[in-house]
CSV table of C-alpha atoms and ligand atoms in Angstrom, one decimal:
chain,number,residue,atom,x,y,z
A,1,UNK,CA,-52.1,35.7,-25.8
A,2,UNK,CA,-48.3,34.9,-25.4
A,3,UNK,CA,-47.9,35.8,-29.4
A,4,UNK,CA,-49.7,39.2,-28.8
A,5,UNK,CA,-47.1,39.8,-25.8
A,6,UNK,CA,-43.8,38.8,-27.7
A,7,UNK,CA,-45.2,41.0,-30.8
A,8,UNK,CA,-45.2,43.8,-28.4
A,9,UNK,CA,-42.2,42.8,-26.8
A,10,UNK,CA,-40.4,42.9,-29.8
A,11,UNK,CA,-42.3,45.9,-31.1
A,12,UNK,CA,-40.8,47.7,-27.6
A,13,UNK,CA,-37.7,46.9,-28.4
A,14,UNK,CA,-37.5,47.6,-32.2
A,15,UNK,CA,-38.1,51.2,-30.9
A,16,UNK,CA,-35.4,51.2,-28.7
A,17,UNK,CA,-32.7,50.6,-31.3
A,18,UNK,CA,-32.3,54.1,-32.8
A,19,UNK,CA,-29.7,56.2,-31.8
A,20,UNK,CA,-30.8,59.5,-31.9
A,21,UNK,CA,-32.5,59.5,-28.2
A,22,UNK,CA,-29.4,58.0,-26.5
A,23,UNK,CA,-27.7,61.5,-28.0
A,24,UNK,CA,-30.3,63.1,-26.7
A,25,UNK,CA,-31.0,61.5,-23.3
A,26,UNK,CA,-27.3,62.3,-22.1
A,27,UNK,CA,-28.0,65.8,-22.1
A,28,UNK,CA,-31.0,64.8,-19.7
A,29,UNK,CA,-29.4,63.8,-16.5
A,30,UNK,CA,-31.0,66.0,-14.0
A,31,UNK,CA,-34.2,64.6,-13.5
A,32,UNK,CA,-33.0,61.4,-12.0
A,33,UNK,CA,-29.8,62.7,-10.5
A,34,UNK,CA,-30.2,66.7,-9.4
A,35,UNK,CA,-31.1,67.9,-5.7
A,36,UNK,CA,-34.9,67.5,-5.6
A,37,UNK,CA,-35.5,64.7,-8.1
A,38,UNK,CA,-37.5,62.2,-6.2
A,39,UNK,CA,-34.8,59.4,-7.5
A,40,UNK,CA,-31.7,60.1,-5.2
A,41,UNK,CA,-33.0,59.6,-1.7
A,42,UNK,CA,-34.6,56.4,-2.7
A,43,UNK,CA,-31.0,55.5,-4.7
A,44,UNK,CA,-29.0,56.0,-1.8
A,45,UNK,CA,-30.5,53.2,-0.2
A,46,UNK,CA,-29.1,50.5,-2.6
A,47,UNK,CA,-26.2,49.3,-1.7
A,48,UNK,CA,-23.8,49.0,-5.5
A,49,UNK,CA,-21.4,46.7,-4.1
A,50,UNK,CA,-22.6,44.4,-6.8
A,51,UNK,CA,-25.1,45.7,-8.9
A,52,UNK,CA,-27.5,45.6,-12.3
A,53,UNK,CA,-29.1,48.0,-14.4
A,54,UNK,CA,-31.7,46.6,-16.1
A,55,UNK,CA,-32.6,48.4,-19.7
A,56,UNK,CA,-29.4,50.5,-19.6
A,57,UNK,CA,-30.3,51.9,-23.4
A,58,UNK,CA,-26.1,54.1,-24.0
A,59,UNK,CA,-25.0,53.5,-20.6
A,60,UNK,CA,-25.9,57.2,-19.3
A,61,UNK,CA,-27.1,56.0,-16.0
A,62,UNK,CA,-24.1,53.2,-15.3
A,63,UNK,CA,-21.4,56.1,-15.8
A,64,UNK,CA,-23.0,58.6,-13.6
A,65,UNK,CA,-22.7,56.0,-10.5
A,66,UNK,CA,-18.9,54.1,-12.0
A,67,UNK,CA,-17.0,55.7,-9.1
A,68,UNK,CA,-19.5,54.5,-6.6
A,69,UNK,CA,-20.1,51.1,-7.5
A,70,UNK,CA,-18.3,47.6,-7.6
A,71,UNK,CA,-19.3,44.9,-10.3
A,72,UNK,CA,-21.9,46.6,-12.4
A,73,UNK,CA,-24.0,44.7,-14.7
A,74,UNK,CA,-25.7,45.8,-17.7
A,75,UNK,CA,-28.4,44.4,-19.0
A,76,UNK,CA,-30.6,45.1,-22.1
A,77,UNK,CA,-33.0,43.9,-24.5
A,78,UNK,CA,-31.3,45.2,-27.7
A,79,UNK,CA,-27.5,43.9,-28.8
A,80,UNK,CA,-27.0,47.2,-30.7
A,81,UNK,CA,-27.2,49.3,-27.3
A,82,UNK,CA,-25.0,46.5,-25.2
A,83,UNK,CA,-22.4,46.9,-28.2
A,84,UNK,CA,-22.8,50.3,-27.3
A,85,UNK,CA,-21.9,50.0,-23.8
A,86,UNK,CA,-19.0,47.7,-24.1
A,87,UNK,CA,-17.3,50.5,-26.0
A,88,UNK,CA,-18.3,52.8,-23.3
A,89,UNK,CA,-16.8,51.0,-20.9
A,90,UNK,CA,-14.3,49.1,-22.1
A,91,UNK,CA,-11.2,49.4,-19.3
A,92,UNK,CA,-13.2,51.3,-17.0
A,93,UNK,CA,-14.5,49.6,-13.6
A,94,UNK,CA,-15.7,46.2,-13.4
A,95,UNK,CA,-18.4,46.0,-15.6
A,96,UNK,CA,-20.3,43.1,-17.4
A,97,UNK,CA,-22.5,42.9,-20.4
A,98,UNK,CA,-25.7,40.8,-21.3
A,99,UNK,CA,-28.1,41.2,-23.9
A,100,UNK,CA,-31.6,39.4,-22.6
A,101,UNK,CA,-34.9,38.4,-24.2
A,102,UNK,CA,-36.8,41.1,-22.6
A,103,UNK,CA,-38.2,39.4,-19.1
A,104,UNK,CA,-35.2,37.8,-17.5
A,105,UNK,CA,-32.3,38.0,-16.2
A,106,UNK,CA,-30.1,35.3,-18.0
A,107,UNK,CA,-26.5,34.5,-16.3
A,108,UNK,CA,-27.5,35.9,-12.7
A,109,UNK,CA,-26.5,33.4,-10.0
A,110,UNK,CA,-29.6,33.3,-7.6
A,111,UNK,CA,-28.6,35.4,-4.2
A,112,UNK,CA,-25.8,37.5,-6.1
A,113,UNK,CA,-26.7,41.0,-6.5
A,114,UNK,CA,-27.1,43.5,-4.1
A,115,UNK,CA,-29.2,45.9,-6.0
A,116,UNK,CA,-30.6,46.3,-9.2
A,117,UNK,CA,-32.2,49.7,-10.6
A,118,UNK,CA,-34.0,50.7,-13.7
A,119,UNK,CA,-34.2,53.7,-14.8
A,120,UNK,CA,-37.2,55.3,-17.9
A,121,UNK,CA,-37.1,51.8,-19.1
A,122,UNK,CA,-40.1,50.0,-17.3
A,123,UNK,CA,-42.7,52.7,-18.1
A,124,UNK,CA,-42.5,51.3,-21.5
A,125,UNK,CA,-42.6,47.5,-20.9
A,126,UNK,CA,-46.0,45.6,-21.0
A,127,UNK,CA,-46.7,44.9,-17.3
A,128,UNK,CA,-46.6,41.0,-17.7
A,129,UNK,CA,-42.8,41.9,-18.0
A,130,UNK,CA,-42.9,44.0,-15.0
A,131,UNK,CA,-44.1,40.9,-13.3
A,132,UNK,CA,-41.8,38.3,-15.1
A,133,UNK,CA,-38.7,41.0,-13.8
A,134,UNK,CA,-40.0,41.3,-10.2
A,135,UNK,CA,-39.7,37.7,-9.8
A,136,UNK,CA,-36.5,37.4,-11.3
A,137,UNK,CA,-34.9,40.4,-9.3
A,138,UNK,CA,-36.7,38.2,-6.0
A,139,UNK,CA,-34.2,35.5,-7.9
A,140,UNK,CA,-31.1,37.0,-8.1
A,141,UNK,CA,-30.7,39.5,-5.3
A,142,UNK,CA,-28.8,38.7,-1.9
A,143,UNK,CA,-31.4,38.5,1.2
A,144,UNK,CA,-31.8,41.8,1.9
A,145,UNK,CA,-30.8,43.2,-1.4
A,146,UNK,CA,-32.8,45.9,-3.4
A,147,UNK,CA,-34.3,47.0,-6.0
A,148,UNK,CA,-35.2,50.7,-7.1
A,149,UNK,CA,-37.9,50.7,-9.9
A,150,UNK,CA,-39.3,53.5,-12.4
A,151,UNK,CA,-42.6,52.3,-13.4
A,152,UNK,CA,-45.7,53.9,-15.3
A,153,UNK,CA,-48.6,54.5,-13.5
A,154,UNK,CA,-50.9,55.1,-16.8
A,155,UNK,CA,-53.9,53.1,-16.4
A,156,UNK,CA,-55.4,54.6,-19.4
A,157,UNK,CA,-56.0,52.5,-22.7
A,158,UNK,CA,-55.8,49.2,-21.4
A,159,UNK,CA,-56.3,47.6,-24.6
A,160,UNK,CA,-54.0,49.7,-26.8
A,161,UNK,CA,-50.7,49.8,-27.8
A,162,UNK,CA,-47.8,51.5,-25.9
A,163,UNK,CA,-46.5,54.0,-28.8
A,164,UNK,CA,-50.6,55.2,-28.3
A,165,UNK,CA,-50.0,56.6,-25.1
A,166,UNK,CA,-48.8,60.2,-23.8
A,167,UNK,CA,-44.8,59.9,-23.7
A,168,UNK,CA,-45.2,55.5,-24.6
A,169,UNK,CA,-46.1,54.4,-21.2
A,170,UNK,CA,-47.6,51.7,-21.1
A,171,UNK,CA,-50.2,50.6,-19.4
A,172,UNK,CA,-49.1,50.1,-15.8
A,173,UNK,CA,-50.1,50.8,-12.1
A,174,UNK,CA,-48.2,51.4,-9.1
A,175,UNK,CA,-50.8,49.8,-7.1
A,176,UNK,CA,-50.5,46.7,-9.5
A,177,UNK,CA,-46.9,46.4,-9.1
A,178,UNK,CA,-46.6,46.9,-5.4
A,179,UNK,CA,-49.1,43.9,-5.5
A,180,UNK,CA,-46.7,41.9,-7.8
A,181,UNK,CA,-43.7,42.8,-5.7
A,182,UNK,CA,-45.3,41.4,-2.9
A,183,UNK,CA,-46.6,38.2,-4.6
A,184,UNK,CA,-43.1,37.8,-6.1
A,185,UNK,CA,-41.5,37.3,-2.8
A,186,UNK,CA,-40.1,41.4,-1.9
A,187,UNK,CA,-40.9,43.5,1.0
A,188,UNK,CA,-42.1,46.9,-0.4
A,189,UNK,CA,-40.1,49.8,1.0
A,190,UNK,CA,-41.3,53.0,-0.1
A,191,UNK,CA,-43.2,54.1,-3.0
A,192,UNK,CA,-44.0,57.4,-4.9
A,193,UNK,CA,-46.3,58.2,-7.2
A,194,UNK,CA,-44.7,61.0,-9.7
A,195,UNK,CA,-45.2,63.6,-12.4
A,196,UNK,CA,-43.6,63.1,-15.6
A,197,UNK,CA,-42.8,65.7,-18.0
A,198,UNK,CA,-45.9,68.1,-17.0
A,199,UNK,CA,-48.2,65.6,-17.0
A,200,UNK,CA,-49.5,64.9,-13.4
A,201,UNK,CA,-49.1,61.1,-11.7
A,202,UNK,CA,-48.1,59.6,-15.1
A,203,UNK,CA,-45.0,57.6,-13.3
A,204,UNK,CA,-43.9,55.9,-10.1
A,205,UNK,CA,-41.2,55.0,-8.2
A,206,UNK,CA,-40.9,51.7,-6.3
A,207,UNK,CA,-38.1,51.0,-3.7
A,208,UNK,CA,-38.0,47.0,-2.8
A,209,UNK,CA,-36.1,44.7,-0.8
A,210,UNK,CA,-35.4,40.8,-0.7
B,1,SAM,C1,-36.0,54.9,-23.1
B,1,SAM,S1,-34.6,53.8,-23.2
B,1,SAM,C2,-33.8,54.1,-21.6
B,1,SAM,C3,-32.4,53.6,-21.5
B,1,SAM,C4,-31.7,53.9,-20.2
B,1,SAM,N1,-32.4,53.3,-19.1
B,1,SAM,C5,-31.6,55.4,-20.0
B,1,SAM,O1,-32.4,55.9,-19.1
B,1,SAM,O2,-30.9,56.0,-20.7
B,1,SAM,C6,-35.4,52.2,-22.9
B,1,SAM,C7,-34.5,51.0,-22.8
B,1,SAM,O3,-35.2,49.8,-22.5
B,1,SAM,C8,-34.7,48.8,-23.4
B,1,SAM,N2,-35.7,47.8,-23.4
B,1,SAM,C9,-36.9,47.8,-24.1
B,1,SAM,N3,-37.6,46.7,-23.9
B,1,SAM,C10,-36.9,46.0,-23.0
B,1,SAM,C11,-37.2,44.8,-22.3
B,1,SAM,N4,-38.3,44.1,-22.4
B,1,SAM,N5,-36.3,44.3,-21.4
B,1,SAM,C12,-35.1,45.0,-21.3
B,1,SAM,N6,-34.8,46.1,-21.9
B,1,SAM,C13,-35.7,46.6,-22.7
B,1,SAM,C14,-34.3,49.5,-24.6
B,1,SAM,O4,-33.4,48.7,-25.4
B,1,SAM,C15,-33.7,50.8,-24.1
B,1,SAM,O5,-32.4,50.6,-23.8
């Protein structure tokens, strides 16, 4: 089973290094960040005085919130897109780099963040991950810290493969992952399910708390 999971670990990530989406996804902002996106109200709730974003792809997300937050981390599966960030942001704000094996959060004191988000990342990963990351965000953030989490909410094709599915979510329920928040230790604070690109409840949105 754990050689199945790293294939499509690895499989997930191999995806992930082309370039022509970052491009792309730049000129895609709005939906996470424009008056009426369910992301915002549940974003203002973190508190960035030292945060991560987990799966940060180009960066688009970390220099949309620079001038609001104090140490950012980025974090990501593939070395190609952390290369890219460091040339993003080299000079500019205090912000760190680390390239991870795709379910932790390596180099995180325990208690040291106060919020981690993740942003059109998630929906993709195989939900043993989304488990292996809820305990590791319990791990690293500062009682009280929080953590705002995209997540799919596709419970079709259980069996299959994520590049099967409409728009490469994976399988994934919010109901599953509220129930992993909770058995990894965090307080469940609010919770949406949402529409993604015309197609109706195919995402969700989880807000927890340490
Ligand atoms: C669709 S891109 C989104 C990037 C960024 N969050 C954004 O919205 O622009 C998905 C990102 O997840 C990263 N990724 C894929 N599998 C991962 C994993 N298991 N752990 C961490 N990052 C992963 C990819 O390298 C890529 O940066």
């Amino acid at each position: 089973m754990e050689d199945r999971l790293i294939q499509e670990r690895q499989r997930i990530a191999g995806d992930h290094r082309e370039v022509g989406y970052y491009e792309q996804a730049e000129r895609w902002m709005g939906g996470f960040w424009d008056e009426g996106s369910p992301f915002p109200p549940l974003f203002d709730q973190l508190d960035l005085t030292t945060v991560i974003e987990l799966a940060c792809g180009h960066g688009r997300h970390a220099e949309h919130i620079l001038h609001r937050a104090g140490d950012i981390t980025l974090i990501d599966v593939n070395e190609t897109n952390i290369a890219a960030c460091r040339q993003r942001f080299a000079g500019k704000g205090r912000v760190q780099f680390i390239v991870n094996k795709g379910n932790d959060l390596p180099g995180i004191a325990d208690a040291s963040q106060t919020a981690l988000f993740c942003y059109d990342a998630m929906v993709h990963f195989e939900l043993i991950d989304v488990l292996a990351y809820l305990r590791e965000i319990k791990r690293v953030l500062i009682p009280g810290g929080r953590a705002l989490l995209h997540v799919s909410n596709n419970t079709e094709n259980p069996e299959g493969t994520y590049s099967q599915n409409r728009h490469w979510r994976n399988f994934g329920s919010l109901v599953v992952a509220r129930h992993f928040a909770v058995r990894a230790g965090l307080r469940v604070l609010a919770h949406e399910v949402i529409d993604w690109s015309g197609e109706p409840a195919l995402d969700a949105i989880l807000l927890v708390e340490a």
